[in-house]
Tab-separated table of C-alpha atoms and ligand atoms in Angstrom:
chain	number	residue	atom	x	y	z
A	1	MET	CA	0.000	0.000	0.000
A	2	LYS	CA	1.410	3.402	-0.998
A	3	ARG	CA	0.276	6.852	-0.002
A	4	ILE	CA	1.728	10.208	-0.928
A	5	ARG	CA	0.559	13.530	0.489
A	6	ARG	CA	2.009	16.684	-1.000
A	7	SER	CA	1.818	20.287	0.031
A	8	ASN	CA	3.888	23.324	-0.956
A	9	GLU	CA	6.227	22.737	1.963
A	10	PHE	CA	6.616	18.970	2.256
A	11	GLU	CA	5.789	15.559	0.917
A	12	ILE	CA	4.810	12.586	3.053
A	13	SER	CA	5.370	9.203	1.481
A	14	LEU	CA	4.172	6.007	3.163
A	15	ASN	CA	4.887	2.541	1.881
A	16	ILE	CA	3.333	-0.305	3.894
A	17	SER	CA	5.211	-3.371	2.737
A	18	ASN	CA	3.440	-5.959	4.894
A	19	GLU	CA	-0.037	-6.711	3.501
A	20	ASN	CA	-1.194	-7.865	6.941
A	21	PHE	CA	-0.159	-4.647	8.663
A	22	ILE	CA	-3.254	-2.592	9.583
A	23	ARG	CA	-5.589	-5.189	8.141
A	24	PRO	CA	-9.200	-4.713	9.320
A	25	PRO	CA	-11.990	-6.805	7.706
A	26	ARG	CA	-12.588	-4.393	4.796
A	27	ASP	CA	-10.240	-2.455	2.512
A	28	MET	CA	-12.219	0.760	2.943
A	29	GLN	CA	-11.549	0.529	6.692
A	30	ARG	CA	-7.837	0.137	6.038
A	31	ASN	CA	-7.888	3.160	3.738
A	32	ALA	CA	-9.811	5.218	6.278
A	33	VAL	CA	-7.422	4.601	9.194
A	34	VAL	CA	-4.242	4.997	7.138
A	35	ASN	CA	-5.514	8.207	5.514
A	36	ARG	CA	-6.426	9.550	8.911
A	37	ALA	CA	-2.945	8.795	10.296
A	38	ILE	CA	-1.296	10.646	7.395
A	39	LYS	CA	-3.701	13.578	7.758
A	40	GLU	CA	-2.831	13.845	11.465
A	41	PHE	CA	0.902	13.677	10.785
A	42	SER	CA	0.548	16.383	8.161
A	43	ALA	CA	-1.444	18.623	10.547
A	44	ASP	CA	1.209	18.059	13.210
A	45	LEU	CA	3.985	19.169	10.866
A	46	LEU	CA	2.044	22.372	10.080
A	47	ALA	CA	1.587	23.039	13.807
A	48	LEU	CA	5.302	22.391	14.421
A	49	ASP	CA	6.175	24.848	11.671
A	50	LYS	CA	4.231	27.600	13.464
A	51	GLN	CA	5.556	26.691	16.918
A	52	THR	CA	9.207	26.483	15.971
A	53	LYS	CA	9.183	29.930	14.359
A	54	LYS	CA	8.630	31.303	17.870
A	55	PHE	CA	11.333	29.204	19.599
A	56	VAL	CA	14.028	30.964	21.603
A	57	ALA	CA	17.571	29.927	20.646
A	58	GLY	CA	18.614	28.688	24.097
A	59	GLU	CA	22.082	27.515	25.100
A	60	THR	CA	23.317	23.976	24.746
A	61	VAL	CA	24.579	22.377	27.922
A	62	SER	CA	26.525	19.442	26.566
A	63	ASP	CA	28.281	17.630	29.408
A	64	PHE	CA	25.787	15.871	31.627
A	65	LYS	CA	27.277	15.808	35.145
A	66	ASP	CA	25.807	13.476	37.719
A	67	ARG	CA	23.655	15.690	39.916
A	68	THR	CA	22.445	13.152	42.472
A	69	GLN	CA	24.545	14.799	45.211
A	70	ALA	CA	25.780	17.922	43.386
A	71	THR	CA	25.599	21.333	45.066
A	72	LEU	CA	23.646	23.417	42.605
A	73	THR	CA	22.623	27.059	42.286
A	74	ASP	CA	18.962	28.045	42.249
A	75	GLN	CA	18.918	28.357	38.476
A	76	GLU	CA	20.716	25.025	38.041
A	77	ILE	CA	18.040	23.342	40.125
A	78	MET	CA	15.152	25.031	38.335
A	79	GLU	CA	15.177	28.051	36.046
A	80	ASP	CA	12.713	30.836	36.873
A	81	TRP	CA	10.693	30.366	33.680
A	82	GLN	CA	9.201	27.282	35.343
A	83	LEU	CA	7.505	29.244	38.132
A	84	PRO	CA	4.111	29.547	36.338
A	85	VAL	CA	4.285	25.805	35.718
A	86	MET	CA	4.828	25.148	39.457
A	87	LYS	CA	1.834	27.371	40.239
A	88	ALA	CA	-0.452	25.496	37.847
A	89	MET	CA	0.680	22.099	39.186
A	90	ALA	CA	0.276	23.140	42.852
A	91	LYS	CA	-3.308	24.198	42.142
A	92	VAL	CA	-4.057	20.877	40.446
A	93	VAL	CA	-2.860	18.744	43.365
A	94	CYS	CA	-4.033	20.954	46.256
A	95	GLU	CA	-7.403	22.373	45.235
A	96	LYS	CA	-9.284	19.692	47.155
A	97	GLY	CA	-6.908	19.834	50.168
A	98	GLY	CA	-6.038	16.608	52.014
A	99	ASP	CA	-2.748	14.691	51.968
A	100	ILE	CA	-0.147	15.785	49.439
A	101	LEU	CA	2.993	14.009	48.194
A	102	GLU	CA	5.679	16.067	46.446
A	103	LEU	CA	8.609	14.522	44.567
A	104	GLY	CA	11.719	16.695	44.411
A	105	PHE	CA	12.121	19.623	46.850
A	106	GLY	CA	14.616	21.557	44.692
A	107	ARG	CA	14.440	25.244	45.617
A	108	GLY	CA	11.288	24.785	47.703
A	109	VAL	CA	9.294	27.078	45.422
A	110	ALA	CA	6.539	24.559	44.765
A	111	SER	CA	6.594	23.508	48.437
A	112	ASP	CA	5.724	27.106	49.398
A	113	MET	CA	2.931	27.113	46.835
A	114	ILE	CA	1.586	23.823	48.205
A	115	GLN	CA	1.715	25.202	51.762
A	116	ALA	CA	-0.379	28.206	50.646
A	117	PHE	CA	-3.344	25.814	50.198
A	118	ASP	CA	-5.500	24.473	53.007
A	119	ILE	CA	-4.026	20.951	53.139
A	120	ASN	CA	-3.645	18.390	55.939
A	121	THR	CA	-0.250	16.748	55.391
A	122	HIS	CA	2.672	17.313	53.023
A	123	ILE	CA	5.300	14.630	52.426
A	124	ILE	CA	8.341	15.571	50.332
A	125	MET	CA	10.730	13.037	48.778
A	126	GLU	CA	14.268	14.232	48.056
A	127	CYS	CA	17.589	12.469	47.406
A	128	ASN	CA	20.176	15.288	47.367
A	129	ASP	CA	21.840	16.064	50.747
A	130	ALA	CA	22.587	19.696	49.787
A	131	VAL	CA	18.928	20.164	48.839
A	132	ILE	CA	17.902	18.478	52.106
A	133	GLU	CA	19.895	21.178	53.967
A	134	ARG	CA	17.845	23.770	52.098
A	135	TYR	CA	14.709	21.895	53.149
A	136	ASN	CA	15.755	21.936	56.832
A	137	ASP	CA	16.048	25.750	56.736
A	138	TRP	CA	12.831	26.112	54.748
A	139	LYS	CA	10.845	23.938	57.180
A	140	LEU	CA	11.576	26.383	60.061
A	141	GLN	CA	9.037	28.780	58.500
A	142	TYR	CA	6.253	26.272	59.039
A	143	PRO	CA	6.605	25.061	62.666
A	144	LYS	CA	2.917	24.188	63.020
A	145	ARG	CA	2.377	22.445	59.700
A	146	ASP	CA	2.456	18.683	59.218
A	147	ILE	CA	5.377	18.422	56.778
A	148	GLN	CA	7.722	15.440	56.556
A	149	LEU	CA	10.772	14.748	54.458
A	150	VAL	CA	11.545	11.280	53.144
A	151	LYS	CA	15.253	11.097	52.268
A	152	GLY	CA	16.542	9.116	49.314
A	153	LEU	CA	15.570	8.222	45.785
A	154	TRP	CA	11.800	7.941	45.438
A	155	GLN	CA	12.436	4.602	43.715
A	156	ASP	CA	13.778	3.302	47.058
A	157	THR	CA	11.281	4.996	49.391
A	158	ILE	CA	7.907	5.167	47.643
A	159	GLU	CA	6.626	1.981	49.278
A	160	THR	CA	7.159	3.470	52.763
A	161	VAL	CA	4.375	6.026	52.263
A	162	GLY	CA	0.603	5.651	52.049
A	163	ASN	CA	-1.978	7.091	49.675
A	164	PHE	CA	-2.586	10.722	48.761
A	165	ASP	CA	-5.198	13.175	47.520
A	166	GLY	CA	-2.625	14.938	45.395
A	167	ILE	CA	0.788	13.945	43.973
A	168	PHE	CA	3.131	16.608	42.571
A	169	PHE	CA	5.931	15.153	40.447
A	170	HIS	CA	8.933	17.311	39.606
A	171	THR	CA	12.233	15.453	39.682
A	172	TYR	CA	14.802	15.603	36.881
A	173	PRO	CA	17.156	13.051	35.298
A	174	LEU	CA	20.063	12.663	37.719
A	175	ASN	CA	22.647	11.471	35.179
A	176	GLU	CA	23.132	10.610	31.531
A	177	GLU	CA	21.801	7.105	31.981
A	178	GLU	CA	18.518	8.423	33.410
A	179	TYR	CA	18.382	11.037	30.654
A	180	MET	CA	18.645	8.368	27.956
A	181	LYS	CA	16.112	6.108	29.641
A	182	TYR	CA	13.520	8.574	30.938
A	183	VAL	CA	13.782	11.381	28.366
A	184	ASN	CA	15.153	10.048	25.092
A	185	GLU	CA	13.454	6.674	25.129
A	186	SER	CA	10.216	7.740	26.793
A	187	ILE	CA	7.152	9.599	25.602
A	188	THR	CA	7.355	11.882	28.643
A	189	PHE	CA	9.794	12.069	31.566
A	190	ALA	CA	7.083	11.401	34.183
A	191	ALA	CA	6.039	8.120	32.510
A	192	HIS	CA	8.458	6.080	34.661
A	193	PHE	CA	6.488	7.281	37.692
A	194	PHE	CA	2.957	6.652	36.327
A	195	SER	CA	2.404	3.243	37.932
A	196	SER	CA	3.674	4.441	41.346
A	197	ALA	CA	1.555	7.595	41.076
A	198	SER	CA	-1.545	5.591	40.310
A	199	LYS	CA	-0.807	3.112	43.121
A	200	HIS	CA	-0.363	5.896	45.719
A	201	LEU	CA	-3.365	8.031	44.780
A	202	LYS	CA	-6.609	7.761	46.725
A	203	PRO	CA	-9.633	7.173	44.468
A	204	GLY	CA	-10.420	10.508	42.794
A	205	GLY	CA	-6.976	11.862	43.730
A	206	ALA	CA	-5.037	14.062	41.299
A	207	PHE	CA	-1.522	13.520	39.951
A	208	SER	CA	0.280	16.400	38.234
A	209	TYR	CA	3.421	16.841	36.119
A	210	PHE	CA	4.373	18.826	33.084
A	211	SER	CA	4.914	17.319	29.702
A	212	ASN	CA	7.493	18.660	27.294
A	213	GLU	CA	4.814	19.202	24.693
A	214	VAL	CA	3.756	22.611	23.450
A	215	ASP	CA	-0.018	22.650	23.079
A	216	SER	CA	-1.484	19.145	23.394
A	217	LEU	CA	-0.541	15.556	24.262
A	218	SER	CA	0.506	13.054	21.625
A	219	ARG	CA	-1.650	9.953	21.138
A	220	GLU	CA	1.163	7.745	22.473
A	221	HIS	CA	1.284	9.867	25.610
A	222	GLN	CA	-2.487	9.710	26.087
A	223	ARG	CA	-2.516	5.945	25.666
A	224	GLU	CA	0.204	5.620	28.306
A	225	LEU	CA	-1.869	7.739	30.705
A	226	PHE	CA	-4.987	5.625	30.126
A	227	LYS	CA	-3.047	2.509	31.204
A	228	HIS	CA	-2.849	3.972	34.722
A	229	PHE	CA	-5.544	6.645	35.118
A	230	SER	CA	-9.257	6.907	34.386
A	231	SER	CA	-9.205	10.461	33.002
A	232	PHE	CA	-7.020	13.514	32.614
A	233	GLN	CA	-7.225	17.257	31.986
A	234	LEU	CA	-4.692	19.547	30.378
A	235	GLU	CA	-3.719	23.152	30.935
A	236	LYS	CA	-1.596	25.061	28.445
A	237	VAL	CA	0.630	27.336	30.545
A	238	ASN	CA	2.063	30.531	29.017
A	239	LEU	CA	5.800	31.035	29.548
A	240	GLN	CA	8.267	33.917	29.405
A	241	LEU	CA	11.480	32.255	28.258
A	242	PRO	CA	14.909	33.891	28.430
A	243	ASN	CA	16.756	33.694	25.129
A	244	ASP	CA	19.708	31.954	26.812
A	245	ILE	CA	17.572	29.251	28.476
A	246	LYS	CA	19.769	26.297	29.533
A	247	ASP	CA	16.939	23.810	29.804
A	248	THR	CA	15.922	21.823	26.750
A	249	TRP	CA	12.736	23.843	26.279
A	250	TRP	CA	12.212	26.606	23.733
A	251	ALA	CA	8.475	27.112	23.180
A	252	ASP	CA	6.305	29.803	24.768
A	253	THR	CA	3.760	27.348	26.167
A	254	ILE	CA	3.967	23.958	27.890
A	255	VAL	CA	1.332	21.437	28.951
A	256	VAL	CA	0.518	20.694	32.614
A	257	VAL	CA	-1.310	17.412	33.157
A	258	LYS	CA	-3.871	16.544	35.828
A	259	ALA	CA	-4.433	12.781	35.842
A	260	ILE	CA	-7.225	11.297	37.949
A	261	LYS	CA	-7.079	7.779	39.343
B	301	SAM	C1	13.732	20.519	39.418
B	301	SAM	S1	14.044	20.176	41.073
B	301	SAM	C2	12.470	20.461	41.844
B	301	SAM	C3	12.114	21.911	41.888
B	301	SAM	C4	10.946	22.205	42.787
B	301	SAM	N1	9.699	21.800	42.180
B	301	SAM	C5	10.877	23.667	43.156
B	301	SAM	O1	9.797	24.271	43.024
B	301	SAM	O2	11.883	24.227	43.588
B	301	SAM	C6	14.174	18.439	41.114
B	301	SAM	C7	14.522	17.868	42.466
B	301	SAM	O3	14.268	16.464	42.408
B	301	SAM	C8	15.291	15.789	43.105
B	301	SAM	N2	15.336	14.423	42.557
B	301	SAM	C9	15.711	14.057	41.313
B	301	SAM	N3	15.562	12.740	41.144
B	301	SAM	C10	15.086	12.245	42.305
B	301	SAM	C11	14.724	10.926	42.748
B	301	SAM	N4	14.813	9.873	41.946
B	301	SAM	N5	14.262	10.788	44.007
B	301	SAM	C12	14.168	11.871	44.844
B	301	SAM	N6	14.493	13.133	44.477
B	301	SAM	C13	14.936	13.319	43.224
B	301	SAM	C14	16.540	16.614	42.838
B	301	SAM	O4	17.542	16.376	43.779
B	301	SAM	C15	15.979	18.033	42.866
B	301	SAM	O5	16.048	18.566	44.158
């Protein structure tokens, strides 16, 4: 089966060599689904054309140092452009109050935002000792609040905690190996946490993360979510990006996900 779709800017050529690949009972069904897939791909390319014209140049950070125990500056932990993203995610996980789990303390910006809501308990998981020192200072501001830190990699500690009304996920790849596995080979960084998130949410609880997608979620991403959650909502967050952004993000919007168990 061959399909060619041409426009002024590009040509898509598809050659399905296996006659049994995408083989529903009738030929017209096969045509319909293949045509639809090409139409979607074409529409995606047009959207990418518009989006990329607005990209900032950014700066390439090439050597990937292990940051599991590195002492990092504020901007190395999280650049300021992410603050509106933190705000949107905090609202998603805290709007119904209750027990909140946060992964990755970092600068404590999101922890402050979470504390601004009327919640019962706040558990924070963090692996970096220098960041844990920051946490110890930060915690002094909230002597009467029920906040606990769980030290270590969440992968080693997640089974020591119970279930939550809201789960806020914002870690980053700690080394090149994690980058390859969780970013390069995955549809979204948070995907390696989906099954744990679903397991530790109370029924109706909300899990939030941001996806490195500009204005929607890919089908592959949505299918991955539906393996673990019953529904999800998206918010497109507007960003003010510095031209010399170090992070691998260049678009002026990003998608925040609210997944419901
Ligand atoms: C981007 S920062 C979080 C920023 C934070 N949301 C804020 O508002 O400041 C990511 C944090 O996750 C921590 N982290 C990364 N991987 C982790 C893991 N597997 N387990 C626990 N903490 C992790 C890092 O040490 C870092 O402090």
